[in-house]
XYZ file of C-alpha atoms in Angstrom:
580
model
C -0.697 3.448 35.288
C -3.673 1.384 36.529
C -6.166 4.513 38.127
C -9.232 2.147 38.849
C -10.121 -1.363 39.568
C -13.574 -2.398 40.213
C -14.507 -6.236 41.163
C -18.599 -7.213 41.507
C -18.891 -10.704 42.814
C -15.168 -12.128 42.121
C -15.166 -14.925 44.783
C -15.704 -13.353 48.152
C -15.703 -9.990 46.533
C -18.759 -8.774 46.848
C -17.999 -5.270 45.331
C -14.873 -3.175 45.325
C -13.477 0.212 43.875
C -9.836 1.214 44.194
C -8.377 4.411 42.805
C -4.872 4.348 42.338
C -1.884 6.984 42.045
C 1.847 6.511 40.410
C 4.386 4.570 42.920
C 4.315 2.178 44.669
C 1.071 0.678 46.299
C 1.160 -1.681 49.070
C -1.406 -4.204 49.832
C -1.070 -5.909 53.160
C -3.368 -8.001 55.451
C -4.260 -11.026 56.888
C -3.096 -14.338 54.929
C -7.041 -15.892 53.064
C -8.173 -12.135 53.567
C -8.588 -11.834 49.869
C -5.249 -9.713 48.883
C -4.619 -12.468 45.999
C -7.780 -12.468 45.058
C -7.563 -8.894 43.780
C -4.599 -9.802 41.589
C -6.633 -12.692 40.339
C -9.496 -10.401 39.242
C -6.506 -8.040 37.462
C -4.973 -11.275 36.155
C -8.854 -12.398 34.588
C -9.332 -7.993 32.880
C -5.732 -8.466 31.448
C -7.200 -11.621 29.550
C -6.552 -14.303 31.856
C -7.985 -17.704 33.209
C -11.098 -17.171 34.110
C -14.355 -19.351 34.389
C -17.236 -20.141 36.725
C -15.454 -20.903 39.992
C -14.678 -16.989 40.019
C -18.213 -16.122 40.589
C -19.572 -15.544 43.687
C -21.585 -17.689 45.418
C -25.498 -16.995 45.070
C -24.714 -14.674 41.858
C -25.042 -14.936 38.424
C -22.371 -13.117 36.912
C -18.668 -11.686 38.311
C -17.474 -8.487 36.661
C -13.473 -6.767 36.907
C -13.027 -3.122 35.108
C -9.456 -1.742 34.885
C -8.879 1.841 33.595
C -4.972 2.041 32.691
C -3.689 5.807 32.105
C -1.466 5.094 29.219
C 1.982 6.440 28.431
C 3.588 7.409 25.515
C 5.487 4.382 24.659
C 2.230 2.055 26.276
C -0.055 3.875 24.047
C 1.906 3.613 20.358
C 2.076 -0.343 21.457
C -1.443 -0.455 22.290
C -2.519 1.575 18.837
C -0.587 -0.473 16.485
C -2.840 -3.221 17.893
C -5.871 -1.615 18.189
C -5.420 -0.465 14.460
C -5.546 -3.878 12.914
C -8.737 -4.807 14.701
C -9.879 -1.625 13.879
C -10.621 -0.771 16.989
C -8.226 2.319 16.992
C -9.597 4.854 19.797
C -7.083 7.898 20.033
C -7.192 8.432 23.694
C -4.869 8.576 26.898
C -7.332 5.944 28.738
C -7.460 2.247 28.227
C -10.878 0.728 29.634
C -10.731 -3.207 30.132
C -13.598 -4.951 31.264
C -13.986 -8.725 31.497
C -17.583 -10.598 32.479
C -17.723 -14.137 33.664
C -21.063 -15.658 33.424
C -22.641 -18.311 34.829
C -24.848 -19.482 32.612
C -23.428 -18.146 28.332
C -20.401 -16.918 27.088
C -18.021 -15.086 28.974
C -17.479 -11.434 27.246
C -14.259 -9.166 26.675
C -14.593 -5.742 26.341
C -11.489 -2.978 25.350
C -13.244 0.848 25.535
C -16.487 -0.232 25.845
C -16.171 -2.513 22.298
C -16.357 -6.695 22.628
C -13.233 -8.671 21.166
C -11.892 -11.813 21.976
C -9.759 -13.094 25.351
C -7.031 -13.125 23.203
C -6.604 -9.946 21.851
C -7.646 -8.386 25.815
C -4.710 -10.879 26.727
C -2.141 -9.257 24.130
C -2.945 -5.700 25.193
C -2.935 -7.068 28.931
C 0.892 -8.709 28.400
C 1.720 -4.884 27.172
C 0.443 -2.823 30.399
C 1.216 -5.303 33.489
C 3.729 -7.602 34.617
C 2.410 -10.221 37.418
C 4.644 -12.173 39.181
C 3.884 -14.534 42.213
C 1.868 -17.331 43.014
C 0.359 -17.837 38.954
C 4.011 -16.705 37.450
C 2.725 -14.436 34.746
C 6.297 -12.821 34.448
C 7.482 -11.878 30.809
C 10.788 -12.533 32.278
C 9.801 -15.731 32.571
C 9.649 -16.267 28.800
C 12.903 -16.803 27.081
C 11.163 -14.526 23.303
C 11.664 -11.373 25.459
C 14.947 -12.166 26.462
C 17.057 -10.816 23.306
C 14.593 -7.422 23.066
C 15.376 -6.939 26.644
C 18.874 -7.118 26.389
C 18.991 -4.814 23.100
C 17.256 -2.297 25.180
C 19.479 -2.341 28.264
C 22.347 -2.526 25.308
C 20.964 0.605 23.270
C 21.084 -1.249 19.772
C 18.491 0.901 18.498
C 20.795 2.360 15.711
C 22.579 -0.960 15.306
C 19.650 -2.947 14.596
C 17.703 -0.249 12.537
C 21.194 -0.508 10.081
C 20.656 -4.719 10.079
C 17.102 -4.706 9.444
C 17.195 -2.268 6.595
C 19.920 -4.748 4.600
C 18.009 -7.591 6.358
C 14.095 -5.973 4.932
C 15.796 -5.845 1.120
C 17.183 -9.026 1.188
C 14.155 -10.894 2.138
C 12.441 -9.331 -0.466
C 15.208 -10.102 -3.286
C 14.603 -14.067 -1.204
C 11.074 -13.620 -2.103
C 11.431 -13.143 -5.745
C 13.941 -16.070 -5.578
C 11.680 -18.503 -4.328
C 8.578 -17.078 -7.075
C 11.610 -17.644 -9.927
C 12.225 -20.984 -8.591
C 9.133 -21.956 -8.492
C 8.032 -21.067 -11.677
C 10.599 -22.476 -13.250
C 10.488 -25.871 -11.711
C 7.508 -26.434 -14.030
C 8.488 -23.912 -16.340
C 7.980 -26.444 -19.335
C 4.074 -27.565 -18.112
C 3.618 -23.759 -17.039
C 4.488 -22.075 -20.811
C 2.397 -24.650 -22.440
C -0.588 -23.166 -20.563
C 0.135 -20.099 -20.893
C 0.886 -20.293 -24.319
C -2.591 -22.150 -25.377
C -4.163 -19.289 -22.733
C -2.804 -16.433 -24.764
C -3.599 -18.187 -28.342
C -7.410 -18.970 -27.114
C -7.959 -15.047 -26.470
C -5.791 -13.924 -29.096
C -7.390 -15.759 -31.599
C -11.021 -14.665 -30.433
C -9.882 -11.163 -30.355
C -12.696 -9.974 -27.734
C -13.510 -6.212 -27.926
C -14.648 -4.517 -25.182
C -18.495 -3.161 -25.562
C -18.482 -6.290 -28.256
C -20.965 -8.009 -26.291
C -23.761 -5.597 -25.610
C -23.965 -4.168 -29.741
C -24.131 -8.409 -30.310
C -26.929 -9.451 -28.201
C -28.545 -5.479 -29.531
C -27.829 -7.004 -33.045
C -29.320 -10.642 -31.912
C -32.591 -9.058 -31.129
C -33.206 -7.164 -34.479
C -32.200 -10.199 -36.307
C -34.721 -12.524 -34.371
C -37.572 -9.949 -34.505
C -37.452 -8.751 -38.470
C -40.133 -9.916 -39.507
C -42.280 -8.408 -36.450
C -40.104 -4.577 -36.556
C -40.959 -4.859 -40.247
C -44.420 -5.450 -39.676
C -45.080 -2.750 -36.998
C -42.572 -0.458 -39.125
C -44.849 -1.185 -42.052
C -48.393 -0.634 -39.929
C -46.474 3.130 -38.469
C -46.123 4.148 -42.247
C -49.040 3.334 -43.712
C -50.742 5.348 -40.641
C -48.341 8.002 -40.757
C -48.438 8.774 -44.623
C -50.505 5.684 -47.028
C -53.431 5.556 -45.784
C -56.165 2.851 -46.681
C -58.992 3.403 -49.182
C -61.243 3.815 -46.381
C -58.724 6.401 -44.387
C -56.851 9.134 -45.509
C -53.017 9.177 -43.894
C -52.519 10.856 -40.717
C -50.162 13.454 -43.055
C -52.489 14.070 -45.563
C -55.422 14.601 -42.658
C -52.366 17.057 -40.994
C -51.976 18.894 -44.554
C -55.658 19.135 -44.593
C -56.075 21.126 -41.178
C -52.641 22.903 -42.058
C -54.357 24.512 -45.146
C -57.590 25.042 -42.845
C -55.653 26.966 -40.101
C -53.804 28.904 -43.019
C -57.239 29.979 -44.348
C -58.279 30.754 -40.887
C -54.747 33.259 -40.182
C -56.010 34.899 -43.805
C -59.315 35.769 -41.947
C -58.186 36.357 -37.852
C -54.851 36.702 -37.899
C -54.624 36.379 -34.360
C -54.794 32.088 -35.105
C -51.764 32.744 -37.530
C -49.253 31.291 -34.340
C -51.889 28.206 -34.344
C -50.670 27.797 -38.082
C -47.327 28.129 -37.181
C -47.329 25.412 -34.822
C -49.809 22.901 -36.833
C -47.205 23.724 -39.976
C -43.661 22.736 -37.547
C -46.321 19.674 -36.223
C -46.606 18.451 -40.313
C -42.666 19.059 -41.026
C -41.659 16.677 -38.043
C -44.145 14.318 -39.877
C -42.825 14.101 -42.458
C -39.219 13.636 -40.912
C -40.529 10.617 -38.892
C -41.628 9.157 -41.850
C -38.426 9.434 -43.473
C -36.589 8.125 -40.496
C -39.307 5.204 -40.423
C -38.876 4.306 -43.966
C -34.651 4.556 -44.061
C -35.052 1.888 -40.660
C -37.764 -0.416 -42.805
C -35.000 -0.425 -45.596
C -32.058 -1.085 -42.844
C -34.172 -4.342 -41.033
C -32.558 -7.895 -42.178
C -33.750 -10.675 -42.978
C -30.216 -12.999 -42.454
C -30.648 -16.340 -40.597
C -27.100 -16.895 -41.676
C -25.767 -13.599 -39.872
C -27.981 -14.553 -36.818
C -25.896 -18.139 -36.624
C -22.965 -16.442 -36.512
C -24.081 -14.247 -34.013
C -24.890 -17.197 -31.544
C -21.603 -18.861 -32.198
C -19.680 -15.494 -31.447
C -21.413 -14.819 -28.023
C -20.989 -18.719 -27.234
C -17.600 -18.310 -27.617
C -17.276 -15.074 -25.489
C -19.210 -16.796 -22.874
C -16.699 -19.611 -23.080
C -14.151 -17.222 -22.501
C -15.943 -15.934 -19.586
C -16.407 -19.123 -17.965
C -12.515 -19.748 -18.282
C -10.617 -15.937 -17.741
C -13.512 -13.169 -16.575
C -16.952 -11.995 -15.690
C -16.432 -9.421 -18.432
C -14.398 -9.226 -21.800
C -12.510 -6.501 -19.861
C -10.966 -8.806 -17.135
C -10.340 -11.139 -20.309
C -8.146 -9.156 -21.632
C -6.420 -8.378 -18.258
C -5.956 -12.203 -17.834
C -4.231 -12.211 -20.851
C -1.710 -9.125 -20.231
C -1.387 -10.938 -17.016
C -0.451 -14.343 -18.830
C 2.100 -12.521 -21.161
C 3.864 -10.879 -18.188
C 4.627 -14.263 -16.923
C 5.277 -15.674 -19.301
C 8.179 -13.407 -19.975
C 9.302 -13.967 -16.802
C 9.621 -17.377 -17.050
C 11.041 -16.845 -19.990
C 14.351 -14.693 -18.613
C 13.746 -16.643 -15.242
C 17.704 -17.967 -15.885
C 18.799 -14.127 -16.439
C 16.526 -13.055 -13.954
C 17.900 -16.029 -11.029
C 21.724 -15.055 -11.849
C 20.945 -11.448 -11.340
C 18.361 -12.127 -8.286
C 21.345 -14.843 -7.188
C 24.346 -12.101 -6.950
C 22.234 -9.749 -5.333
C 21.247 -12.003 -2.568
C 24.914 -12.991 -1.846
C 25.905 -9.354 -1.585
C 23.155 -8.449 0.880
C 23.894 -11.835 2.877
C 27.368 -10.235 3.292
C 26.244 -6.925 4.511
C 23.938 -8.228 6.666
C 26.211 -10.708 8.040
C 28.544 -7.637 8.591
C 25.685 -5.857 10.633
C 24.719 -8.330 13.005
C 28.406 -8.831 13.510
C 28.343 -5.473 14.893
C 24.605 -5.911 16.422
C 26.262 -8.910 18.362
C 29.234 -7.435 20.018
C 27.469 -4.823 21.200
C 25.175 -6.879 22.938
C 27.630 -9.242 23.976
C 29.635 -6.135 25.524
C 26.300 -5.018 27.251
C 25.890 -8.994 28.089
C 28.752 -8.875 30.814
C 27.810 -5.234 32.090
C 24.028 -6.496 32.547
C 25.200 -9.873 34.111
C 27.125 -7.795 36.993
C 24.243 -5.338 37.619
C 22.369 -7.882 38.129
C 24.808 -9.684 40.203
C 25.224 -6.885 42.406
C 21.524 -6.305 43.047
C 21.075 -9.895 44.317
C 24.209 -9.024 46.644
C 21.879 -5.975 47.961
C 19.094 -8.727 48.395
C 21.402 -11.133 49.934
C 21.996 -13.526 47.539
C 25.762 -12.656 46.941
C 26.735 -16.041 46.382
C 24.047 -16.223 43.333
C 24.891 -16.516 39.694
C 23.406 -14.309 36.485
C 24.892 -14.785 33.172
C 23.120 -14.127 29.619
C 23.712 -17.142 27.620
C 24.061 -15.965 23.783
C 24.503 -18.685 21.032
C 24.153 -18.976 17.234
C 22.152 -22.008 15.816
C 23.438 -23.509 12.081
C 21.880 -22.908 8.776
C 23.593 -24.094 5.661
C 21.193 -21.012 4.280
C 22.199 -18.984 6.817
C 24.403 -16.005 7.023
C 28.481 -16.703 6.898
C 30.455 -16.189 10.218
C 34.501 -15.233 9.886
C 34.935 -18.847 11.368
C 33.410 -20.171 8.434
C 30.045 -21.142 10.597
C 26.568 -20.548 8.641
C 23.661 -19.687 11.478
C 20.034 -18.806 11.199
C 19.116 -15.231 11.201
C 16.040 -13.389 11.462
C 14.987 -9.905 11.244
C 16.555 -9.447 15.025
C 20.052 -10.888 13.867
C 21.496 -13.949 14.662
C 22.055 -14.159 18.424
C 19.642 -16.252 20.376
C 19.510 -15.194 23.767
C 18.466 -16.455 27.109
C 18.869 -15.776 30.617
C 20.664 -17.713 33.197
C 20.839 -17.913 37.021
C 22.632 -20.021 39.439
C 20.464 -18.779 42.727
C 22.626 -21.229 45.238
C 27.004 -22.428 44.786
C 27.386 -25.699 42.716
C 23.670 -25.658 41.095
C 25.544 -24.429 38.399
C 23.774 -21.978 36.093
C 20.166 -22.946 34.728
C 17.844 -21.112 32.589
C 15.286 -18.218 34.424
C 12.439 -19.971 33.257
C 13.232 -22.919 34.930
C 14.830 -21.637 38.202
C 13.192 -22.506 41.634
C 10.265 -20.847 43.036
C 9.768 -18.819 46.349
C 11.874 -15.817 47.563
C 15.170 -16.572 45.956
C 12.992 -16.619 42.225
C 11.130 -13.249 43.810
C 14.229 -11.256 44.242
C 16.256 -12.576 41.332
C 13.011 -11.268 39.631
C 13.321 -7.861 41.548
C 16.856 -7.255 40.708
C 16.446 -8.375 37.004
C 13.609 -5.043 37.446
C 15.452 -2.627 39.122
C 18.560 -3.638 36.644
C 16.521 -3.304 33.610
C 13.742 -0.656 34.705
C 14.870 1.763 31.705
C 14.471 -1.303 29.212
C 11.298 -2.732 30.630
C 8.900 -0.464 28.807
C 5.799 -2.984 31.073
C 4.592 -0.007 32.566
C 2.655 -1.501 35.774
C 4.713 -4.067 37.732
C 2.704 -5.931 40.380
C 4.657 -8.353 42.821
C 2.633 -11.421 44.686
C 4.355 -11.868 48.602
C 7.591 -10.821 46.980
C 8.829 -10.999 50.360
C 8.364 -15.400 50.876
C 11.164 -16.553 52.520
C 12.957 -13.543 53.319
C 13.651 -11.730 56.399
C 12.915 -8.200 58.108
C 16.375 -7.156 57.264
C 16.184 -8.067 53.165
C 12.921 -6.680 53.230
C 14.207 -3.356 53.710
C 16.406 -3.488 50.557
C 13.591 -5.309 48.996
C 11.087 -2.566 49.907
C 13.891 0.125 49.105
C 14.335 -1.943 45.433
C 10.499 -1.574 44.814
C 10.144 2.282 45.774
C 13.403 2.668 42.793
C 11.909 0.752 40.191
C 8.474 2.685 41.392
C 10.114 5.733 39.507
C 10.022 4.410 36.099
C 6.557 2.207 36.739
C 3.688 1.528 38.670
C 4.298 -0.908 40.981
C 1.717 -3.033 43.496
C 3.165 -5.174 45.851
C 1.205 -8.015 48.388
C 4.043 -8.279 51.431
C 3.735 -9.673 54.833
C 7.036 -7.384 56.147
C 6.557 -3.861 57.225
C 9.327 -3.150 56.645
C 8.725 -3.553 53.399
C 5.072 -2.376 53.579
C 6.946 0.967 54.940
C 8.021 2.352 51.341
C 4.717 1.985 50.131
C 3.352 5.463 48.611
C -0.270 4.183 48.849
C -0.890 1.404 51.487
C -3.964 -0.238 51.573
C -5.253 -3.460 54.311
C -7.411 -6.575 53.138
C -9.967 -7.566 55.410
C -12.439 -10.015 55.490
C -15.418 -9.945 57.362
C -18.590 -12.022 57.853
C -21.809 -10.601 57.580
C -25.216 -12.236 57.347
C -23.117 -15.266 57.297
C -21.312 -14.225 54.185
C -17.956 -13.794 53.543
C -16.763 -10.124 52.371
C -13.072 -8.987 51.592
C -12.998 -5.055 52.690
C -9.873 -2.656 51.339
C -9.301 0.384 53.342
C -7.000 3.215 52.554
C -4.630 3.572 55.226
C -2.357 6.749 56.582
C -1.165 7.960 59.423
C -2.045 6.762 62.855
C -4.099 3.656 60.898
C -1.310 2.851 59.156
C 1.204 2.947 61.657
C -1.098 0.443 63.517
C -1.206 -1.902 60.725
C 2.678 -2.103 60.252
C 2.804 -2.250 64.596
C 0.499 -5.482 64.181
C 2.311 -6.668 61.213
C 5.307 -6.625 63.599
C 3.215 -8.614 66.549
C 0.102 -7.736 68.852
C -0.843 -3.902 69.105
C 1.536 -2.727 71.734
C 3.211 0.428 72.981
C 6.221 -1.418 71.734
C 5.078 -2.322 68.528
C 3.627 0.975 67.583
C 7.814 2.170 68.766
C 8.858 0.621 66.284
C 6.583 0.700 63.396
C 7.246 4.680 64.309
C 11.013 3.963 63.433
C 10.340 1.630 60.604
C 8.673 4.432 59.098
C 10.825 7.165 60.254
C 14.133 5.135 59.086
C 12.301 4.968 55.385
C 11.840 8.581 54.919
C 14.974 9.054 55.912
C 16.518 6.744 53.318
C 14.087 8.084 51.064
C 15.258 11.339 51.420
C 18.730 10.445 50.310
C 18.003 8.843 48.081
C 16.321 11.556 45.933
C 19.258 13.949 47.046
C 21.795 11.344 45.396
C 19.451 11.446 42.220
């Protein structure tokens, strides 16, 4: 349910907080006073039109703030959108904010986090239903007519059979239409694939192959330097020059030295020790050096071959990978299809029978989906039929218009008839009134506007309250073009579908106005030459003085019967509950 709305400078909204509680709220005032003006600040939070002309004069900016109290069903809706923005926020409250600027970009906000108008509009269309002078009424569009339906039909466990046949056999579809495709240049497609898988094949490409090449590269192009500075390390290490002794034989020389020392003090004997391990890992350097000069190659030939090799893995690279490693993959990848094209013929027949077998069973399914809603159809149609009675329009029409639309792909019908299907079946539903004898019956979305469209509205809500899982329902001067009498059953209508929703309601008729749970009076005042709408919470005496003056000028008599008006209400009210 919607707890809080604040406006800031939203046409002659100046600023404006309004707490809210579950049932039904009633707005109600004088008509310019600004009561539509709070639904068009709801209608711009929920992601709606919304530009400039909404600011308020002398400002630079207009702000609306909605925090919804989500249900259970509202909230898994909400998350599974949230999720794929990943802006998932596990929490009972849903913050909205929308800012129109005057001079930038307008901004969106969902819990406190920017996104775009469209996604705010999306989460908007799941929380509240508008209907009145803008027509933002889900009703109104003819996609939500079949998921309607299947929840005032309880096809849950129908449809869940369908779409598990109908899930499988898109997939086997799927692998149909790859087959196909591959095979209708099958010929052009193995000839690639083949010269692909020949090109790495032949190259045979190891993996590490590359780094111990360019490592071998770099001895072979620097031999004559390593052997040079190998050559300079052992004649310092152990040749010597004729004017230098070798750094081994000047080592042996201090060896013997600290040995002679040890013989004298042998508290320097651990000096010897080390100076002796010092001249043995000498000596194995010097090994190690000369086995490395005899290892260092002199091959211009081998260095050639070298080049070509890492060329050619390069020229792999360039064509299949950043790395002999993805190579490789490319090629496993190449084989794999090119089996498949290979048994594509085995592979279609098999693919082929499946798909007819599933096309059965599915066309078996939403056999059964359909009748049931076709049964539910003609129950729904006379609900409805009997709520616009209530509202008195018994001479109006409601029908749900179900038809099938060809396919030559499409599932098979007993008749013989091939229609389109989708993962809902293959009905295609729409609503149809006939508000006034000899119209004949029309579609909802294109039906008249003004009462008659208002309470065909109403009693499609009260009818399909349990379906409708639109948690907040707000209704613009429901009440145009109806009467005091209809406005009790209209007001009585609104406080029943108030059980299963929120629901706000604009009304001129008190005796509508009389059900309210909440009621609350639009004002507009001038001050300092400025306009400024003003909402006060009314109850008790102040509210039974607002329905008295809806009724005609404050007056003993008035107040009399805005007491009765009120007093009649909680008595139908009453029993009401006690029939529940």
């Amino acid at each position: 349910m919607l707890t809080e709305l604040r406006i800031q400078n939203f046409a002659i909204i100046q600023e404006l907080i309004l707490e809210f509680d579950q049932g039904l709220v009633i707005f109600t005032g004088e008509t310019g006073a600004g009561k539509s003006i709070i639904i068009d600040a709801l209608e711009a939070v929920l992601g709606g039109r919304a530009d400039t002309t909404n600011i308020r004069t002398g400002s630079d900016r207009a702000f609306v703030e909605a925090v919804i109290k989500l249900d259970e069903p509202a909230k898994s809706a909400i998350q599974e959108i949230l999720s794929e923005e990943d802006l998932l926020d596990d929490t009972d409250f849903l913050v909205l904010r929308r800012e129109i600027r005057r001079e930038g970009r307008n901004t969106a906000r969902i819990n406190g986090r920017s996104v775009n108008v469209s996604l705010q509009h999306e989460v908007g269309s799941i929380l509240v239903d508008i209907h009145g002078q803008s027509e933002h009424l889900s009703l109104l569009k003819v996609r939500n007519h079949l998921d309607l339906l299947d929840r005032f039909a309880d096809t849950e466990l129908f449809l869940d059979d369908y779409r598990e046949v109908y899930t499988e056999l898109r997939t086997v579809q799927r692998d149909l239409e790859h087959i196909r495709q591959l095979e209708s240049d099958s010929a052009r497609r193995v000839d690639i694939l083949n010269y692909q898988i020949q090109e790495i094949e032949a190259a045979n490409p190891q993996p590490g192959e590359e780094a111990d090449l360019r490592q071998e590269r770099t001895r072979l192009s620097n031999a004559e330097n390593l052997s040079t500075l190998t050559q300079r390390a052992l004649q310092l290490l152990d040749e010597g020059t004729p004017e230098t002794s070798s750094i081994t034989d000047m080592l042996g020389e201090a060896v013997q030295a600290l040995a002679d020392l040890g013989s004298i003090d042998s508290s320097t004997l651990a000096i010897h020790d080390v100076a002796e391990s010092s001249l043995s890992s000498l000596s194995d350097l010097t090994l190690e050096l000369r086995a490395y000069s005899e290892k260092i190659e002199f091959n211009p030939r081998r260095l050639d071959q070298i080049e070509e090799r890492i060329d050619l893995i390069n020229t792999l690279k360039r064509k299949y990978g950043n790395s002999i490693e993805e190579i490789l993959a490319f090629a496993e990848r190449a084989h794999r299809e090119l089996g498949n094209i290979t048994h594509a013929e085995e592979r279609l027949e098999e693919l082929g029978q499946r798909e007819a077998e599933l096309k059965k069973v599915a066309s078996e399914k939403a056999s059964l989906l359909s009748e049931k809603r076709l049964e539910s159809a003609k129950s729904l149609a006379e609900a409805v039929e009997v709520e616009l009675d209530d509202l008195r329009m018994a001479s109006a029409r409601f029908a749900v218009n179900m038809q099938v639309r060809a396919d030559a792909d499409g599932l098979l019908l007993p008749d013989g008839r091939r229609v389109a299907f989708d993962s809902r079946g293959f009905d295609q539903v729409e609503f149809l009134v006939e508000p006034n004898p000899g119209e004949g019956l029309k579609p909802l979305a294109k039906t008249a506007s003004g009462g008659e469209t208002s309470r065909l509205m109403l009693a499609l809500k009260n009818v399909l309250a349990h379906a409708d899982t639109i948690p907040i329902l707000i209704f613009d001067e429901i009440d145009q073009g109806i009467g005091g009498r209809v406005g009790m059953t209209v007001g009585e209508k609104l406080w029943n579908l108030s059980h299963q929703h929120q629901v706000m309601c604009i009304t001129h008729l008190p005796q509508l106005a009389a059900y309210g749970d909440q009621h609350y009076n639009v004002t507009k005042q001038v001050y300092e030459g400025r306009t400024l709408t003003q909402v006060e919470f009314l109850e008790d005496q102040a509210r039974q003085n607002e329905l008295a003056q809806m009724l005609g000028p404050l007056s003993d008599g008035t107040l009399r019967s805005a007491d009765e008006i009120l007093e009649a209400v909680e008595v139908r009210k009453r029993t009401l509950l006690s029939e529940e």
